Every structure is written in structure tokens, then in C-alpha cells.
XYZ file of C-alpha atoms in Angstrom:
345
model
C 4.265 -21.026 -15.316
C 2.832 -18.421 -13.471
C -0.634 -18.593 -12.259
C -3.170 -15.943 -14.714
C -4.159 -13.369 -12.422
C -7.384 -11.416 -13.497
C -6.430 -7.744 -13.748
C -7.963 -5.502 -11.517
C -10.570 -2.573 -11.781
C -9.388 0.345 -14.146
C -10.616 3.238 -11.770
C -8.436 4.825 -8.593
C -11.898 5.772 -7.358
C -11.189 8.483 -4.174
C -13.111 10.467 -2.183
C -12.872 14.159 -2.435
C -14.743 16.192 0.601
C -13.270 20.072 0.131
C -15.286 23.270 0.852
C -12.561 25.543 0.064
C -14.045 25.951 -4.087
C -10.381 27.094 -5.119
C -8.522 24.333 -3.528
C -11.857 21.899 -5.040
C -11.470 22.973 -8.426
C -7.892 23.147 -8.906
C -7.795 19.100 -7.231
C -10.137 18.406 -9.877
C -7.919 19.240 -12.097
C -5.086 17.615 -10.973
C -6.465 14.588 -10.412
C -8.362 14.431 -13.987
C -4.472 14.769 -15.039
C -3.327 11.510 -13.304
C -6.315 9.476 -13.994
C -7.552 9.734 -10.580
C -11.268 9.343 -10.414
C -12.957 11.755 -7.894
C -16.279 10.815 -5.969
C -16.749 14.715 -4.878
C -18.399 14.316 -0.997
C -21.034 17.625 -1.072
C -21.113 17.371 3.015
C -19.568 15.005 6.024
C -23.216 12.548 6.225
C -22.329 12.115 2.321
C -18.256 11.454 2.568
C -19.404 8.653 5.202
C -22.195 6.951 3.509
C -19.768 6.682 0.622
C -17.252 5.276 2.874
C -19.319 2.778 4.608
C -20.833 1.190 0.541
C -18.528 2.039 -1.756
C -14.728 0.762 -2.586
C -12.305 3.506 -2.592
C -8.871 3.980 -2.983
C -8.262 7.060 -1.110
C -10.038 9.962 0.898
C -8.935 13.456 0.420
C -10.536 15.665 3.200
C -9.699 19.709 4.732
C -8.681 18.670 8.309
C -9.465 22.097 9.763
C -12.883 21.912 8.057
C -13.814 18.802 8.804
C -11.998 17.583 12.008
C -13.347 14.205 12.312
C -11.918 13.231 8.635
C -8.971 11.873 10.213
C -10.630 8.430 11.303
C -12.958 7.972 8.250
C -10.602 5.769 6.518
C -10.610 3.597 8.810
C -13.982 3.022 9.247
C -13.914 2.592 5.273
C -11.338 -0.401 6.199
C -13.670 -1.687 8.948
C -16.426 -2.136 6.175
C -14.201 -3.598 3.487
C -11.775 -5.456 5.899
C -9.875 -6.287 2.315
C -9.089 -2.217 1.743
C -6.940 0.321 3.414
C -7.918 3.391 1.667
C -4.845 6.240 1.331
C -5.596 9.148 3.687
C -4.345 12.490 2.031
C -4.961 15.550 4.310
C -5.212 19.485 3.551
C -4.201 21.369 6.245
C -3.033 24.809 6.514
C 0.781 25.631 7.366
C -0.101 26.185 11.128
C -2.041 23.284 11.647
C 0.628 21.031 12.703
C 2.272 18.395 10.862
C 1.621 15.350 13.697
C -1.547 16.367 15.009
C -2.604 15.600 10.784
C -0.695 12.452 11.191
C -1.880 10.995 14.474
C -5.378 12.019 12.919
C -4.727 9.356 10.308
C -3.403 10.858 7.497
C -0.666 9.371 4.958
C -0.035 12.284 2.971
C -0.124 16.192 3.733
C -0.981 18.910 1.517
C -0.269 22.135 2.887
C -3.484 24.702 1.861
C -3.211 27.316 0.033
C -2.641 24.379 -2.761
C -0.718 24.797 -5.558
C -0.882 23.144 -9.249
C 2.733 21.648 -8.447
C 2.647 20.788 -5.033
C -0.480 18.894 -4.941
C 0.609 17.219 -8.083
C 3.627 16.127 -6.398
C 1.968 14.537 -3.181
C -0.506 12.723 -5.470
C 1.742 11.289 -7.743
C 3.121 10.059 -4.574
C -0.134 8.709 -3.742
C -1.067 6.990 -6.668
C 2.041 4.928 -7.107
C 0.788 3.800 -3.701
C -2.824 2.970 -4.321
C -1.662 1.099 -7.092
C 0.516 -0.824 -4.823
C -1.870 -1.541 -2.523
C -4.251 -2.684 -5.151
C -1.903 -4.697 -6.652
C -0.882 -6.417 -3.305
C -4.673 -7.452 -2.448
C -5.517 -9.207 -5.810
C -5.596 -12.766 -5.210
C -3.493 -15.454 -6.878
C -4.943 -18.523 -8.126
C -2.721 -20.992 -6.354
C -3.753 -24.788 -5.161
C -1.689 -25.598 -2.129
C -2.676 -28.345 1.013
C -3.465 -26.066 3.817
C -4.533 -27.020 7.579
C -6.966 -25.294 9.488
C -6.809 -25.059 13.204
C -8.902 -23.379 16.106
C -11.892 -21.795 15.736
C -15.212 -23.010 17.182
C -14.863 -26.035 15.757
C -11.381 -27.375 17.159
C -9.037 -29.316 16.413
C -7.731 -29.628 12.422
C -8.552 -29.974 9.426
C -6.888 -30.544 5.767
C -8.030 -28.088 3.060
C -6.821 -26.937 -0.006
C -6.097 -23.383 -1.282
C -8.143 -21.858 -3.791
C -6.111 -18.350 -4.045
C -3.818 -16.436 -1.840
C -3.105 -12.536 -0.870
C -1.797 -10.544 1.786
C -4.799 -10.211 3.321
C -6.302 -13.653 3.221
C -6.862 -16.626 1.050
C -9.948 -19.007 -0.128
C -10.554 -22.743 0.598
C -11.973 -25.536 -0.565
C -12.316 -27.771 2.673
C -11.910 -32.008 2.599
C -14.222 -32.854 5.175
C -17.980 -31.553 6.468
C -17.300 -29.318 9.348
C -17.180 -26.105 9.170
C -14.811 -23.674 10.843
C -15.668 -20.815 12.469
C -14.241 -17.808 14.426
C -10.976 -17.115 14.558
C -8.260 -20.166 13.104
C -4.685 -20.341 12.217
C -4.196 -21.746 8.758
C -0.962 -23.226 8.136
C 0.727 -23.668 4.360
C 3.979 -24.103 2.797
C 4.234 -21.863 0.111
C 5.207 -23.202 -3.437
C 9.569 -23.439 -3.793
C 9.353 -22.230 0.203
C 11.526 -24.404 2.258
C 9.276 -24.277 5.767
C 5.405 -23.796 6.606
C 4.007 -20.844 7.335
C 1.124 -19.676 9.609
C -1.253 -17.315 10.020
C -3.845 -16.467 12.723
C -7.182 -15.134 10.879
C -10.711 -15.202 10.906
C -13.368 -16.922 8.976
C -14.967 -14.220 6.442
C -17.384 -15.984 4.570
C -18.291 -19.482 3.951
C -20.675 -20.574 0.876
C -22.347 -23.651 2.398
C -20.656 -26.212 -0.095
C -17.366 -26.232 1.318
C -15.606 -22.892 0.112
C -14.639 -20.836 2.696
C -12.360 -17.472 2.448
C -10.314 -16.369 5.868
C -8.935 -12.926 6.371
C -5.639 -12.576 7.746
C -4.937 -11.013 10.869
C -1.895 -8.467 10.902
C 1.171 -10.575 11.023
C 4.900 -10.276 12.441
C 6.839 -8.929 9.689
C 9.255 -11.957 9.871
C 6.206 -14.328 9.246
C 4.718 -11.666 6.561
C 8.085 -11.232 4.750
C 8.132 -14.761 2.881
C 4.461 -14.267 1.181
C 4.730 -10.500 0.399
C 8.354 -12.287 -1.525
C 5.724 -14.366 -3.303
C 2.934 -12.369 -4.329
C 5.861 -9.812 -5.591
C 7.396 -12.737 -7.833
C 3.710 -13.492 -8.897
C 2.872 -9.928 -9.846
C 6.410 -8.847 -11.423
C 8.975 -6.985 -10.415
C 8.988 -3.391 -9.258
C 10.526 -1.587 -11.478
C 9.221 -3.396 -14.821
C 6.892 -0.995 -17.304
C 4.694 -3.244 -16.844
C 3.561 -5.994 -13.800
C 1.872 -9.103 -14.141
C -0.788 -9.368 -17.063
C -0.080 -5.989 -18.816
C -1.256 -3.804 -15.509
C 0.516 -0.684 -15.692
C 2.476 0.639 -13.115
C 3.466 4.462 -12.515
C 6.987 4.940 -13.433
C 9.574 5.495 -10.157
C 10.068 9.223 -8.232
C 13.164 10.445 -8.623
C 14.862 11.714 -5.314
C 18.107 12.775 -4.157
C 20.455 11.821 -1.207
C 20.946 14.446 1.283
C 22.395 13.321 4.024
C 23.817 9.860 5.029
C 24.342 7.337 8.876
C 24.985 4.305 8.710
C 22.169 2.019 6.782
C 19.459 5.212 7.110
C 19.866 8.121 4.902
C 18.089 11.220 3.928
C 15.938 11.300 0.319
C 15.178 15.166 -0.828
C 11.864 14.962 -2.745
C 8.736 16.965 -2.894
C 6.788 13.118 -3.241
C 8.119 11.254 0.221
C 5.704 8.299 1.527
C 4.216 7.663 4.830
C 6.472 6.461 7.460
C 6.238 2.442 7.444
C 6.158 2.410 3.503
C 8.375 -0.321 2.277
C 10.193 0.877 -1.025
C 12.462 -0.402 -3.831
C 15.679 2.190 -4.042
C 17.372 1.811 -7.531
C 20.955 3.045 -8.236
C 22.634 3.357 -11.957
C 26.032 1.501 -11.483
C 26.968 2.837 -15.572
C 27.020 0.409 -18.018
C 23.401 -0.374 -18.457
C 23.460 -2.181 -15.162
C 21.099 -0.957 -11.541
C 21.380 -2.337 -7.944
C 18.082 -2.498 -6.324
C 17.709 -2.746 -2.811
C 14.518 -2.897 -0.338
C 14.151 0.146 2.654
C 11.626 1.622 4.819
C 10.610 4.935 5.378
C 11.697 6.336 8.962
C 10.175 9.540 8.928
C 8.191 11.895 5.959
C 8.082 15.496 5.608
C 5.467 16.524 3.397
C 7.288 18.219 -0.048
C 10.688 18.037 1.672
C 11.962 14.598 1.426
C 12.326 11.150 3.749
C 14.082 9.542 6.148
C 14.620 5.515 4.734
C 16.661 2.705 6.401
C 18.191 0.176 4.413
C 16.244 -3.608 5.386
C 19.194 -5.711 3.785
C 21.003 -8.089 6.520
C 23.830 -9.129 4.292
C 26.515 -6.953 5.067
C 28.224 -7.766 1.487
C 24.712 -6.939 -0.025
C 24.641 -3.476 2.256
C 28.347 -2.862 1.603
C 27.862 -3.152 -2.130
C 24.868 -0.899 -1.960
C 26.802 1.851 0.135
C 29.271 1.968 -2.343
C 27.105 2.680 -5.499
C 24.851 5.431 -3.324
C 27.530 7.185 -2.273
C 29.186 7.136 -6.223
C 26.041 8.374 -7.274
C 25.453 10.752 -4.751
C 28.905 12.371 -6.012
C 27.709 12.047 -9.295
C 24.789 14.485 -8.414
C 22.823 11.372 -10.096
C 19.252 10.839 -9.133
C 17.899 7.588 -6.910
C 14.877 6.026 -7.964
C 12.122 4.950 -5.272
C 9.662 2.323 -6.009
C 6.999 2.084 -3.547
C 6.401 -1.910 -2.857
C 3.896 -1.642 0.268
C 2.402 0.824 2.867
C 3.515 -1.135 5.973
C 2.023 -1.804 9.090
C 3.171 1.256 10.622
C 1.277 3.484 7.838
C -1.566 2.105 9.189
């Protein structure tokens, strides 16, 4: 039985800082539409405040108005080391598309705005702040654990309390009391081998509970617990995930152009480059093949560059096969975001 998983908070709270009135109003609008809720920023000293106390999911900023936006999200992940809050940029056409992105963004709006355009990117973006929201719930789970390093030294046996991406919480067997940076090492539940992960301590309630955050991780070490959590939370491309938490239906795209394992998606909602997605093909008959990619390069309203991640040639081979069927078909792929990668960061 899975473990009950308390659902998470309702509201895709974002931060809106826009002095452009028409291009304010008419994202109002738009995001009152997709159940987005808007904090609206008046100036930069209130956008930051609001990013150093309060929880949000995303930051939508006018680069050329305010050129600093670009790092505020990450100082909204250096106070809430749990949260990397979706960066969505307006930028006029002349800007320039990677000066936005080495700013920080994840998504560009080009300004002028239109209704469609903006609702496009944002649908993008909310599938992905749900993700991510998803992703950093924590799993009740009670696993042995040992804790290495820190100030302390040497190890110690603990036991899990629950588990994310990001970190988990213990409940330690002995008195002493790590410190600093450790490496906690587990064995996930039906996993074959241990896993570790270097981390620091985040918080420790003077009876014995202490929580670690995880430090970024090498994907092959990551891999096996983002598996986990995903089989904990339900699939991606179920109406609804774990406990009844809805999730926003898949974008449609189309195949453009095709090499090898990478191929080209037309769509006017791509997703940051380093986004790990779920591609779904129809095979007829009432029957899909799913298979896991990641985004190689994004051109805001135009479409995405996505490699296939699958190292079993049959499982690649068979995949091929139905893309290119359905590409000849003039049938649509559907694209499940799963997570915004380490490179989106």
C-alpha cells in the first residue's frame, strides 16, 4: 500500500512585477483563467521583499524594465532552499532570446503580449509548477538510513521519517547530533542497491528529529529516487496523481523534424532546456507508448528540441517506429512535463 501523502496547497501563488498597464491587465486576465494566483509587485523593493518571505511558485517580471529580475528567483530559492520558483520573462522582440535566458529565465514572452500567446507559455508553465510542487512533497516512508560526516564524524544509524527530491527527515538512534554537511546513505524500498547522497543538516528539533537537504546530485544517483517518488505520486499521464491532486492535462505538439534519438516538437508551449518530459504516442487500438526525453533546446512559441533518454535500443527502436507512424499520420504527440532538470536551473 502506498504511503498517504497529504495533498499540497491549492494556490500557484506567483509574482507579477509589470509596469507596462496593458501587458498587466491583460496577464491578469489570463492568469485568473488558469487558476494562477497573482501577488501583483507595485515596485522592485516590493517584488524582493515578497521573494525573500513568501512561497511562490513563479516570478513574472519585464526584463527591459526591470533588468535585475533575472536573478530574483534565485535568491527566492536561496531563502526557501526547498523551492525553485519558475522564471517567466517579458521581453520585447529585440531584446535577445539568450541574454533573457542567461538572465535566468525559463520561459519567454515576447511584449507586445497577446491573449493567445501568453496563454500558451503559461499553460506551459503551470503544468510545470505543478510538477515541481508535486516532486517536493514529502513521502511518509520509514527506511534505516546512515549518517556520515559532518562535524560530528564518523556514523550513525537513523531512521527515515519522509523522503523527497530535495531532502528527507530523521529520527536519529543515538544522542549526537550531526551537523554540517553529511552523506546519508539508504536503500530505497524494492531497490536492489544503496543509495547516497551528500547534503546538509537543515534543521534539527532538539529531541532527535533532524531534516537534511540534499545537495544537487549526479543524475545517475538522482534517477532511482525521482523513479520512486513518481511511482509514489502516480503516473504522468493519469487525470488524476496521488490522493485526488489534479494534474493539467498534456500539450499537444507536433514532430517537425527528426536525427537519430533527438527530434524537433512544433508547439507554441515548449519547456526550458533541461526539462525532463513524458512523450506519449497513440499506437490505434486504445493502446499509447510512453517514453521519457529531455529538452535540448526551447524557442519561445515555436517548438523544442527533445532527445530520447531510453538506453534499450529495442525500447528506442519500438518508439521510433510509432513516432514516425504517427508523424505520417499528421497525429499529434503528447508531452508530459515530469521535472525541470538541473540544467533549467
Amino acid at each position: 500500500m502506498k504511503p498517504q501523502i497529504p495533498p499540497p496547497r491549492a494556490s500557484l501563488r506567483t509574482l507579477l512585477l509589470c509596469a507596462d498597464e496593458s501587458n498587466r491587465r491583460l496577464l491578469l486576465g489570463v492568469m485568473k483563467d488558469l487558476e494562477i494566483e497573482a501577488y501583483i509587485a507595485e515596485n522592485e523593493q516590493d517584488a524582493l521583499r515578497a521573494l525573500r518571505t513568501d512561497r511562490l511558485e513563479a516570478v513574472i517580471s519585464e526584463y527591459a524594465s526591470y533588468p535585475s529580475a533575472g536573478g530574483w528567483h534565485k535568491q527566492a530559492e536561496s531563502a526557501h532552499s526547498d523551492r525553485r520558483p519558475i522564471a517567466i520573462a517579458i521581453v520585447p522582440y529585440d531584446f535577445g532570446l539568450k541574454s533573457a535566458f542567461e538572465a535566468g529565465a525559463h520561459f519567454v514572452i515576447y511584449s507586445p503580449l497577446t491573449r493567445e500567446r501568453a496563454k500558451a507559455s503559461l499553460r506551459a508553465a503551470r503544468a510545470l509548477m505543478k510538477v515541481e510542487r508535486r516532486r517536493r512533497r514529502r513521502i511518509p516512508v520509514s527506511i534505516p538510513v546512515e549518517v556520515s560526516g559532518g562535524e560530528m564524524g564518523g556514523r550513525q544509524s537513523a531512521n527515515s521519517l519522509d523522503l523527497s527530491r530535495e531532502g528527507m527527515s530523521l529520527q536519529l538512534q543515538s544522542a549526537l547530533r550531526p551537523t554540517g554537511q553529511v552523506v546519508v546513505t539508504f536503500t530505497l524500498p524494492g531497490a536492489a542497491s544503496p543509495s547516497s547522497f551528500a547534503g546538509e543538516v537543515a534543521w534539527d528539533d532538539g529531541r532527535g528529529k533532524i531534516g537534511v537537504h540534499f545537495f544537487s546530485a549526479e543524475q545517475s544517483v538522482a534517477r532511482p529516487l525521482e523513479r520512486w517518488i513518481r511511482d509514489q505520486l502516480g503516473p504522468a499521464f493519469s487525470a488524476q496523481s496521488a490522493n485526488g491532486v489534479d494534474d493539467d492535462p498534456p500539450l499537444p505538439a507536433r514532430l517537425r523534424a527528426l536525427s537519430g534519438n533527438s527530434f524537433y516538437l512544433d508547439t507554441p508551449s515548449p519547456f526550458p532546456i533541461g526539462t525532463e518530459l513524458t512523450l506519449r504516442l497513440s499506437e490505434g487500438n486504445g493502446s499509447n507508448s510512453d517514453l521519457g526525453a529531455t529538452v535540448l533546446a526551447s524557442h519561445p512559441e515555436t517548438g523544442m528540441e527533445v532527445t530520447l533518454e531510453s538506453r534499450r535500443e529495442a525500447e528506442l527502436s519500438h518508439f521510433m517506429s510509432a513516432l514516425a507512424k504517427t508523424a505520417a499520420a499528421g497525429l499529434e504527440i503528447l508531452v508530459c512535463p515530469v521535472s525541470l532538470g538541473e540544467a533549467a536551473v
